Coordinates of C-alpha atoms in Angstrom, one line a residue:
X633 CA 122.1 75.1 -73.4
X634 CA 118.5 74.3 -72.3
X635 CA 117.6 72.6 -69.0
X636 CA 117.5 69.0 -70.4
X637 CA 120.9 69.4 -72.1
X638 CA 122.3 70.8 -68.9
X639 CA 120.9 67.9 -66.9
X640 CA 122.2 65.3 -69.3
X641 CA 125.7 66.9 -69.2
X642 CA 125.6 66.9 -65.4
X643 CA 124.7 63.2 -65.4
X644 CA 127.5 62.4 -67.9
X645 CA 130.0 64.3 -65.7
X646 CA 128.8 62.4 -62.6
X647 CA 129.1 59.0 -64.2
X648 CA 132.5 59.6 -65.8
X649 CA 134.1 61.1 -62.7
X650 CA 132.7 58.4 -60.5
X651 CA 134.2 55.8 -62.9
X652 CA 137.5 57.5 -62.6
X653 CA 137.3 57.5 -58.8
X654 CA 136.3 53.8 -58.7
X655 CA 139.3 53.0 -60.9
X656 CA 141.7 54.9 -58.7
X657 CA 140.2 53.3 -55.6
X658 CA 140.9 49.9 -57.1
X659 CA 144.5 51.0 -57.8
X660 CA 144.9 51.9 -54.1
X661 CA 145.1 48.2 -53.1
X662 CA 147.9 47.6 -55.7
X663 CA 149.9 50.8 -55.0
X664 CA 148.5 52.8 -52.2
X665 CA 151.8 54.6 -51.6
X666 CA 151.7 56.2 -55.0
X667 CA 148.2 57.7 -54.9
X668 CA 147.3 58.0 -51.3
X669 CA 148.1 61.7 -51.2
X670 CA 146.1 62.4 -54.3
X671 CA 142.9 60.4 -53.6
X672 CA 142.1 61.4 -50.0
X673 CA 139.6 64.3 -50.6
X674 CA 137.4 65.6 -53.3
X675 CA 135.7 69.0 -53.6
X676 CA 134.1 71.1 -56.2
X677 CA 135.7 73.9 -58.2
X678 CA 133.7 76.0 -60.6
X679 CA 135.0 76.1 -64.2
X680 CA 138.5 75.1 -63.0
X681 CA 141.1 75.6 -65.7
X682 CA 141.7 72.5 -67.7
X683 CA 145.5 72.9 -67.4
X684 CA 145.3 72.8 -63.6
X685 CA 143.1 69.7 -63.8
X686 CA 145.6 67.9 -66.1
X687 CA 148.5 68.8 -63.7
X688 CA 146.6 67.2 -60.8
X689 CA 145.9 64.1 -62.8
X690 CA 149.6 63.8 -63.9
X691 CA 150.5 63.9 -60.2
X692 CA 148.3 60.9 -59.6
X693 CA 150.3 59.0 -62.2
X694 CA 147.5 56.8 -63.5
X695 CA 147.4 56.6 -67.3
X696 CA 143.9 55.0 -67.6
X697 CA 142.5 57.3 -64.9
X698 CA 143.9 60.2 -66.7
X699 CA 141.9 59.4 -69.8
X700 CA 138.6 59.1 -68.0
X701 CA 139.2 62.2 -65.9
X702 CA 140.2 64.4 -68.9
X703 CA 137.0 63.3 -70.7
X704 CA 134.9 64.1 -67.7
X705 CA 136.6 67.4 -67.2
X706 CA 136.2 68.3 -70.9
X707 CA 132.4 67.6 -70.8
X708 CA 132.0 69.9 -67.7
X709 CA 134.4 72.6 -68.9
X710 CA 132.6 72.9 -72.2
X711 CA 129.2 72.9 -70.5
X712 CA 130.3 75.4 -67.8
X713 CA 129.5 72.8 -65.1
X714 CA 131.1 72.0 -61.7
X715 CA 134.1 69.7 -61.8
X716 CA 135.3 67.6 -58.9
X717 CA 139.0 67.6 -58.0
X718 CA 141.1 65.9 -55.4
X719 CA 142.2 67.9 -52.4
X720 CA 144.2 66.1 -49.7
X721 CA 143.1 66.4 -46.1
X722 CA 146.8 67.0 -45.4
X723 CA 146.2 70.4 -47.1
X724 CA 143.1 71.2 -45.1
X725 CA 143.1 71.2 -41.3
X726 CA 139.8 69.4 -40.7
X727 CA 139.7 70.3 -37.1
X728 CA 140.3 74.0 -37.8
X729 CA 137.4 74.3 -40.2
X730 CA 135.1 72.1 -38.2
X731 CA 135.2 74.2 -35.0
X732 CA 137.3 75.6 -32.2
X733 CA 137.4 76.4 -28.5
X734 CA 137.2 80.2 -28.2
X735 CA 138.0 80.9 -24.6
X736 CA 137.0 84.6 -25.0
X737 CA 133.4 83.6 -25.1
X738 CA 132.0 83.6 -21.6
X739 CA 128.5 85.3 -21.6
X740 CA 125.6 82.8 -21.6
X741 CA 122.6 83.2 -23.8
X742 CA 120.2 82.5 -20.9
X743 CA 117.7 80.8 -23.2
X744 CA 114.4 79.5 -22.0
X745 CA 114.2 75.7 -21.7
X746 CA 110.4 75.6 -21.6
X747 CA 108.9 73.0 -23.9
X748 CA 106.9 75.4 -26.0
X749 CA 107.4 75.7 -29.7
X750 CA 108.2 79.4 -29.3
X751 CA 111.0 78.7 -26.8
X752 CA 112.4 75.6 -28.6
X753 CA 112.3 77.5 -31.9
X754 CA 114.2 80.4 -30.4
X755 CA 116.9 78.1 -29.0
X756 CA 117.3 76.4 -32.3
X757 CA 117.4 79.6 -34.4
X758 CA 120.0 81.2 -32.0
X759 CA 122.5 78.4 -32.6
X760 CA 121.6 77.8 -36.3
X761 CA 122.2 81.4 -37.3
X762 CA 125.5 81.6 -35.5
X763 CA 126.7 78.3 -37.0
X764 CA 125.5 79.0 -40.6
X765 CA 127.4 82.3 -40.7
X766 CA 130.6 80.8 -39.4
X767 CA 130.4 77.5 -41.4
X768 CA 129.2 78.5 -44.8
X769 CA 132.6 79.6 -46.2
X770 CA 134.0 76.2 -45.2
X771 CA 131.3 73.9 -46.4
X772 CA 132.7 70.6 -47.4
X773 CA 131.7 67.0 -48.2
X774 CA 133.4 65.8 -45.0
X775 CA 131.4 63.8 -42.4
X776 CA 131.9 66.7 -39.9
X777 CA 129.8 68.9 -42.1
X778 CA 127.4 66.2 -43.2
X779 CA 126.1 65.9 -39.7
X780 CA 125.6 69.7 -39.6
X781 CA 123.7 69.6 -42.9
X782 CA 121.4 66.9 -41.5
X783 CA 120.6 69.3 -38.6
X784 CA 119.9 72.3 -40.9
X785 CA 117.6 70.1 -43.0
X786 CA 115.6 69.2 -39.9
X787 CA 114.9 72.7 -38.7
X788 CA 111.1 73.1 -38.8
X789 CA 109.5 75.4 -41.4
X790 CA 108.1 77.7 -38.7
X791 CA 111.6 78.2 -37.3
X792 CA 112.8 79.6 -40.6
X793 CA 113.6 76.2 -41.9
X794 CA 113.4 77.2 -45.6
X795 CA 116.3 79.6 -45.2
X796 CA 118.6 76.9 -43.9
X797 CA 117.4 74.4 -46.5
X798 CA 118.1 77.0 -49.2
X799 CA 121.6 77.1 -47.9
X800 CA 121.8 73.4 -48.2
X801 CA 120.5 73.5 -51.8
X802 CA 123.3 76.0 -52.7
X803 CA 125.8 73.7 -51.0
X804 CA 124.6 70.7 -52.9
X805 CA 124.7 72.5 -56.2
X806 CA 128.2 73.7 -55.5
X807 CA 129.4 70.1 -55.0
X808 CA 127.4 68.9 -58.0
X809 CA 125.6 66.4 -55.7
X810 CA 128.8 64.4 -55.3
X811 CA 129.6 62.4 -52.2
X812 CA 133.1 62.4 -50.8
X813 CA 136.0 60.7 -52.6
X814 CA 136.5 57.4 -50.8
X815 CA 134.3 55.0 -52.5
X816 CA 133.6 52.5 -49.7
X817 CA 134.1 54.8 -46.7
X818 CA 130.9 55.6 -44.9
X819 CA 132.1 59.0 -43.8
X820 CA 132.1 60.0 -47.4
X821 CA 128.5 58.8 -47.9
X822 CA 127.0 60.8 -45.1
X823 CA 126.4 63.9 -47.2
X824 CA 124.0 61.8 -49.3
X825 CA 121.4 62.1 -46.6
X826 CA 121.0 65.8 -47.3
X827 CA 121.2 65.3 -51.1
X828 CA 118.3 62.8 -50.9
X829 CA 116.2 64.9 -48.6
X830 CA 116.5 67.7 -51.1
X831 CA 115.7 65.3 -53.9
X832 CA 112.5 64.4 -52.0
X833 CA 111.4 68.0 -52.4
X834 CA 112.3 68.6 -56.1
X835 CA 112.6 65.2 -57.6
X836 CA 115.3 66.3 -60.0
X837 CA 117.2 63.1 -61.3
X838 CA 120.4 65.0 -61.3
X839 CA 120.2 65.3 -57.5
X840 CA 119.9 61.5 -57.1
X841 CA 122.2 60.1 -59.7
X842 CA 125.7 60.6 -58.1
X843 CA 124.8 59.2 -54.6
X844 CA 122.8 56.4 -56.1
X845 CA 125.7 55.4 -58.4
X846 CA 128.1 55.5 -55.4
X847 CA 126.0 53.3 -53.3
X848 CA 125.4 50.9 -56.2
X849 CA 129.2 50.6 -56.5
X850 CA 129.5 49.9 -52.7
X851 CA 126.8 47.3 -52.8
X852 CA 128.9 45.2 -55.3
X853 CA 132.0 45.3 -53.1
X854 CA 132.8 41.8 -51.6
X855 CA 132.6 41.4 -47.8
X856 CA 135.9 41.3 -46.0
X857 CA 135.5 38.7 -43.1
X858 CA 138.5 40.3 -41.3
X859 CA 137.1 43.9 -41.4
X860 CA 133.5 44.8 -41.8
X861 CA 132.5 47.6 -44.3
X862 CA 131.3 49.6 -41.3
X863 CA 134.0 48.6 -38.9
X864 CA 133.5 51.6 -36.5
X865 CA 130.2 52.4 -34.8
X866 CA 130.0 56.0 -36.1
X867 CA 129.5 54.5 -39.6
X868 CA 126.0 53.4 -38.6
X869 CA 124.9 57.1 -38.7
X870 CA 126.9 57.9 -41.8
X871 CA 125.8 55.3 -44.4
X872 CA 122.7 53.3 -43.4
X873 CA 120.4 56.3 -43.5
X874 CA 121.6 57.0 -47.1
X875 CA 120.6 53.5 -48.1
X876 CA 117.2 53.7 -46.3
X877 CA 116.6 57.0 -48.1
X878 CA 117.6 55.5 -51.4
X879 CA 114.9 52.9 -50.8
X880 CA 112.4 55.6 -50.4
X881 CA 113.6 57.5 -53.5
X882 CA 113.6 54.4 -55.8
X883 CA 111.4 51.8 -54.2
X884 CA 114.2 49.3 -54.6
X885 CA 114.4 47.1 -51.5
X886 CA 117.9 46.0 -52.5
X887 CA 119.2 49.1 -50.7
X888 CA 117.5 48.1 -47.5
X889 CA 118.6 44.5 -47.8
X890 CA 122.3 45.5 -48.2
X891 CA 122.0 47.9 -45.3
X892 CA 120.4 45.2 -43.2
X893 CA 123.2 42.7 -44.1
X894 CA 125.9 45.1 -43.2
X895 CA 124.3 46.5 -40.1
X896 CA 124.1 43.2 -38.3
X897 CA 127.6 42.3 -39.3
X898 CA 128.8 45.5 -37.5
X899 CA 126.4 44.9 -34.6
X900 CA 127.6 41.4 -34.0
X901 CA 131.2 42.7 -33.6
X902 CA 130.7 45.9 -31.7
X903 CA 127.4 45.7 -29.7
X904 CA 127.6 44.6 -26.1
X905 CA 124.5 42.5 -25.3
X906 CA 125.4 42.9 -21.6
X907 CA 125.6 46.7 -21.6
X908 CA 123.3 47.4 -24.6
X909 CA 126.0 49.8 -25.9
X910 CA 128.4 49.9 -28.8
X911 CA 132.2 49.8 -28.6
X912 CA 133.6 52.4 -30.9
X913 CA 135.5 49.8 -32.8
X914 CA 137.1 46.4 -32.2
X915 CA 140.2 48.0 -30.8
X916 CA 138.3 49.2 -27.7
X917 CA 136.9 45.8 -26.8
X918 CA 138.7 44.7 -23.6
X919 CA 139.9 48.2 -22.8
X920 CA 138.8 49.8 -19.5
X921 CA 138.3 53.2 -17.9
X922 CA 140.2 54.2 -14.8
X923 CA 137.4 52.8 -12.7
X924 CA 137.7 49.4 -14.4
X925 CA 134.5 49.8 -16.5
X926 CA 134.5 49.1 -20.2
X927 CA 135.2 52.1 -22.5
X928 CA 131.9 53.2 -24.1
X929 CA 132.2 56.5 -25.9
X930 CA 129.3 58.9 -25.6
X931 CA 129.4 60.3 -29.1
X932 CA 130.0 56.9 -30.6
X933 CA 126.8 55.6 -29.1
X934 CA 125.0 58.8 -30.0
X935 CA 125.9 58.2 -33.7
X936 CA 124.4 54.7 -33.5
X937 CA 121.2 55.7 -31.6
X938 CA 120.6 58.6 -34.0
X939 CA 121.4 56.3 -36.9
X940 CA 118.7 53.8 -35.8
X941 CA 116.2 56.6 -35.6
X942 CA 117.0 57.8 -39.1
X943 CA 116.9 54.3 -40.5
X944 CA 113.6 53.5 -38.9
X945 CA 112.1 56.7 -40.4
X946 CA 112.3 55.2 -43.9
X947 CA 112.1 51.4 -43.1
X948 CA 108.6 50.1 -43.9
X949 CA 106.5 48.5 -41.1
X950 CA 106.5 45.2 -43.0
X951 CA 110.3 44.9 -43.5
X952 CA 111.2 41.5 -42.2
X953 CA 113.9 42.6 -39.7
X954 CA 112.4 45.9 -38.6
X955 CA 111.6 44.4 -35.2
X956 CA 115.3 43.8 -34.6
X957 CA 116.1 47.4 -35.2
X958 CA 113.2 48.5 -32.9
X959 CA 114.5 46.1 -30.2
X960 CA 118.0 47.4 -30.4
X961 CA 116.7 51.0 -30.4
X962 CA 114.7 50.3 -27.2
X963 CA 117.6 48.5 -25.5
X964 CA 120.0 51.3 -26.2
X965 CA 117.4 54.0 -25.2
X966 CA 116.9 52.3 -21.8
X967 CA 120.7 52.0 -21.2
X968 CA 121.3 55.6 -22.2
X969 CA 118.4 57.0 -20.1
X970 CA 119.8 55.2 -17.0
X971 CA 123.2 56.9 -17.5
X972 CA 121.8 60.5 -17.7
X973 CA 123.7 63.0 -15.4
X974 CA 122.1 65.2 -12.8
X975 CA 122.5 68.1 -15.3
X976 CA 120.5 66.2 -17.9
X977 CA 123.5 65.4 -20.0
X978 CA 126.0 62.6 -20.6
X979 CA 129.8 62.5 -20.0
X980 CA 132.1 61.4 -22.8
X981 CA 133.0 58.1 -21.0
X982 CA 129.5 56.7 -20.3
X983 CA 130.5 54.3 -17.5
X984 CA 133.0 56.5 -15.8
X985 CA 131.2 59.9 -15.5
X986 CA 133.2 61.1 -12.5
X987 CA 136.4 61.1 -14.6
X988 CA 135.0 63.8 -16.9
X989 CA 134.1 67.1 -15.3
X990 CA 132.2 68.5 -18.4
X991 CA 129.2 67.0 -20.2
X992 CA 129.6 66.1 -23.9
X993 CA 127.0 67.8 -25.9
X994 CA 127.3 66.1 -29.3
X995 CA 126.5 62.7 -27.8
X996 CA 124.0 64.3 -25.5
X997 CA 122.2 66.0 -28.4
X998 CA 122.1 62.8 -30.4
X999 CA 120.5 61.0 -27.4
X1000 CA 118.0 63.8 -27.0
X1001 CA 117.1 63.6 -30.7
X1002 CA 116.7 59.8 -30.7
X1003 CA 114.7 59.6 -27.5
X1004 CA 112.4 62.4 -28.6
X1005 CA 112.0 60.7 -32.0
X1006 CA 111.1 57.5 -30.1
X1007 CA 108.4 59.3 -28.2
X1008 CA 107.0 61.1 -31.2
X1009 CA 106.9 57.8 -33.2
X1010 CA 105.4 55.7 -30.4
X1011 CA 108.5 53.5 -30.1
X1012 CA 109.2 54.7 -26.5
X1013 CA 106.9 55.1 -23.5
X1014 CA 106.1 58.8 -23.2
X1015 CA 105.7 58.8 -19.4
X1016 CA 109.1 57.2 -18.9
X1017 CA 111.1 59.1 -21.5
X1018 CA 109.6 62.6 -21.7
X1019 CA 111.2 63.6 -18.3
X1020 CA 114.5 62.4 -19.7
X1021 CA 114.1 64.5 -22.8
X1022 CA 113.0 67.6 -20.9
X1023 CA 116.0 67.4 -18.6
X1024 CA 118.3 66.8 -21.5
X1025 CA 117.0 69.8 -23.5
X1026 CA 117.3 72.0 -20.5
X1027 CA 120.9 70.9 -20.1
X1028 CA 121.7 71.5 -23.8
X1029 CA 120.3 75.1 -24.0
X1030 CA 122.2 76.0 -20.8
X1031 CA 125.4 75.6 -22.9
X1032 CA 124.5 78.1 -25.5
X1033 CA 126.5 81.4 -25.3
X1034 CA 125.2 84.9 -26.0
X1035 CA 126.5 84.9 -29.6
X1036 CA 124.9 81.5 -30.4
X1037 CA 127.9 79.2 -29.8
X1038 CA 127.0 75.8 -28.5
X1039 CA 129.8 74.7 -26.1
X1040 CA 131.0 71.5 -24.5
X1041 CA 131.4 69.6 -27.7
X1042 CA 134.3 67.2 -27.8
X1043 CA 136.6 67.7 -30.8
X1044 CA 137.1 65.1 -33.5
X1045 CA 138.2 61.8 -31.9
X1046 CA 137.4 58.2 -31.3
X1047 CA 137.3 57.9 -27.5
X1048 CA 136.4 59.8 -24.4
X1049 CA 138.6 62.9 -23.9
X1050 CA 138.9 66.3 -22.3
X1051 CA 138.0 69.7 -23.7
X1052 CA 136.9 73.1 -22.6
X1053 CA 133.4 74.5 -21.9
X1054 CA 133.5 76.7 -25.1
X1055 CA 134.6 73.9 -27.4
X1056 CA 132.2 73.9 -30.4
X1057 CA 132.2 71.8 -33.5
X1058 CA 129.8 71.6 -36.5
X1059 CA 128.8 68.0 -36.0
X1060 CA 127.7 68.8 -32.4
X1061 CA 125.6 71.7 -33.7
X1062 CA 124.0 69.3 -36.3
X1063 CA 123.1 67.0 -33.4
X1064 CA 121.6 69.9 -31.4
X1065 CA 119.4 70.9 -34.4
X1066 CA 118.3 67.4 -34.9
X1067 CA 117.4 67.2 -31.2
X1068 CA 115.6 70.5 -31.4
X1069 CA 113.5 69.3 -34.4
X1070 CA 112.1 66.4 -32.4
X1071 CA 111.7 68.4 -29.2
X1072 CA 109.8 71.0 -31.2
X1073 CA 107.3 68.3 -32.2
X1074 CA 106.9 67.4 -28.5
X1075 CA 106.5 71.0 -27.4
X1076 CA 103.2 72.8 -26.8
X1077 CA 102.0 74.6 -29.9
X1078 CA 102.4 78.1 -28.7
X1079 CA 103.9 81.0 -30.7

């Protein structure tokens, strides 16, 4: 099979399997109890036996879906291509593969926090090497790993960036450029950011087709007045940058327009104009910390501020509502800077820092990334925010252990919580690498 035939077969497989997944998602509304356990997760298996595939589809119990899936599998099986299969999160411990809290790690790395490219690069490489070695066997399409992939893609070329990006290319090929299984769920779109950044380098249509098809499907879903598409603030990091990157990849402003429509629906429900912070979701509006302050989760607001930075990266200067994004970015940046701790970092409950003895480094890293991005792109005043970024970066590198582990990362959750100093999770490392990529640009050019 030559290259063109291989690419056509991959595109056929992508389209057919996506059609099957859309069909099954539509059936969820009618009979969610029947297929919930079979539709929750999708991953790639190389040349999986056709008999095993049929067994999985029979368990789903959808006759029409069976026909589409068998045809898709047949195309891939004959071509020797990757085939996507369902794998329930109940069968995979998401927390276990995303990180841990190894209490045996105690020795600090004692990295330099100087803002030179040599020192920033060394601090990035130390953590990136440790995380890549640990995470690569467990790579998945889950949002936890999508944030890590974004970090690997951001590592500068002079910091061995090509090596990490080659690992991302292998990952993407292994998953046949497919997003996660849930058609409308932003968490399963987040991996598309990495697919699209790889596409920008190679411009192979096979890299673009699956995520474009997925987002085209999402764009035709009707709005639900009772529950926004992006009903939790984390989603503003997961999906909007994919749509902004699709605009860059295709030149089609429909992707930006849809993103713009949905962003401000979510913002209207979750953004506090008084605090200039986002509630994690509507369930936290009206809830209070032990000191009586509203509950504003550090990582949740980190997702949003980082999402704004990533959207603004691809949004053209003449886009009609760009000024609204810049205004929200600046409002949040000012609010976050004012809440910085003495150690340069932020606690998981932003308005009740005394209740949380440890800093939270995933939120802190996202803030560092976004604030440094704002300085580098002339959205934030350098004199005001550079000291904030310097202090934050110093705080982050102080939590790197001798083996490269980055600690003080709150596990998967939706609200402020407690954890140990050695707690480390892939999404926090992704945030740290994103932060390093922007701090590296701010740093003095020394080697």
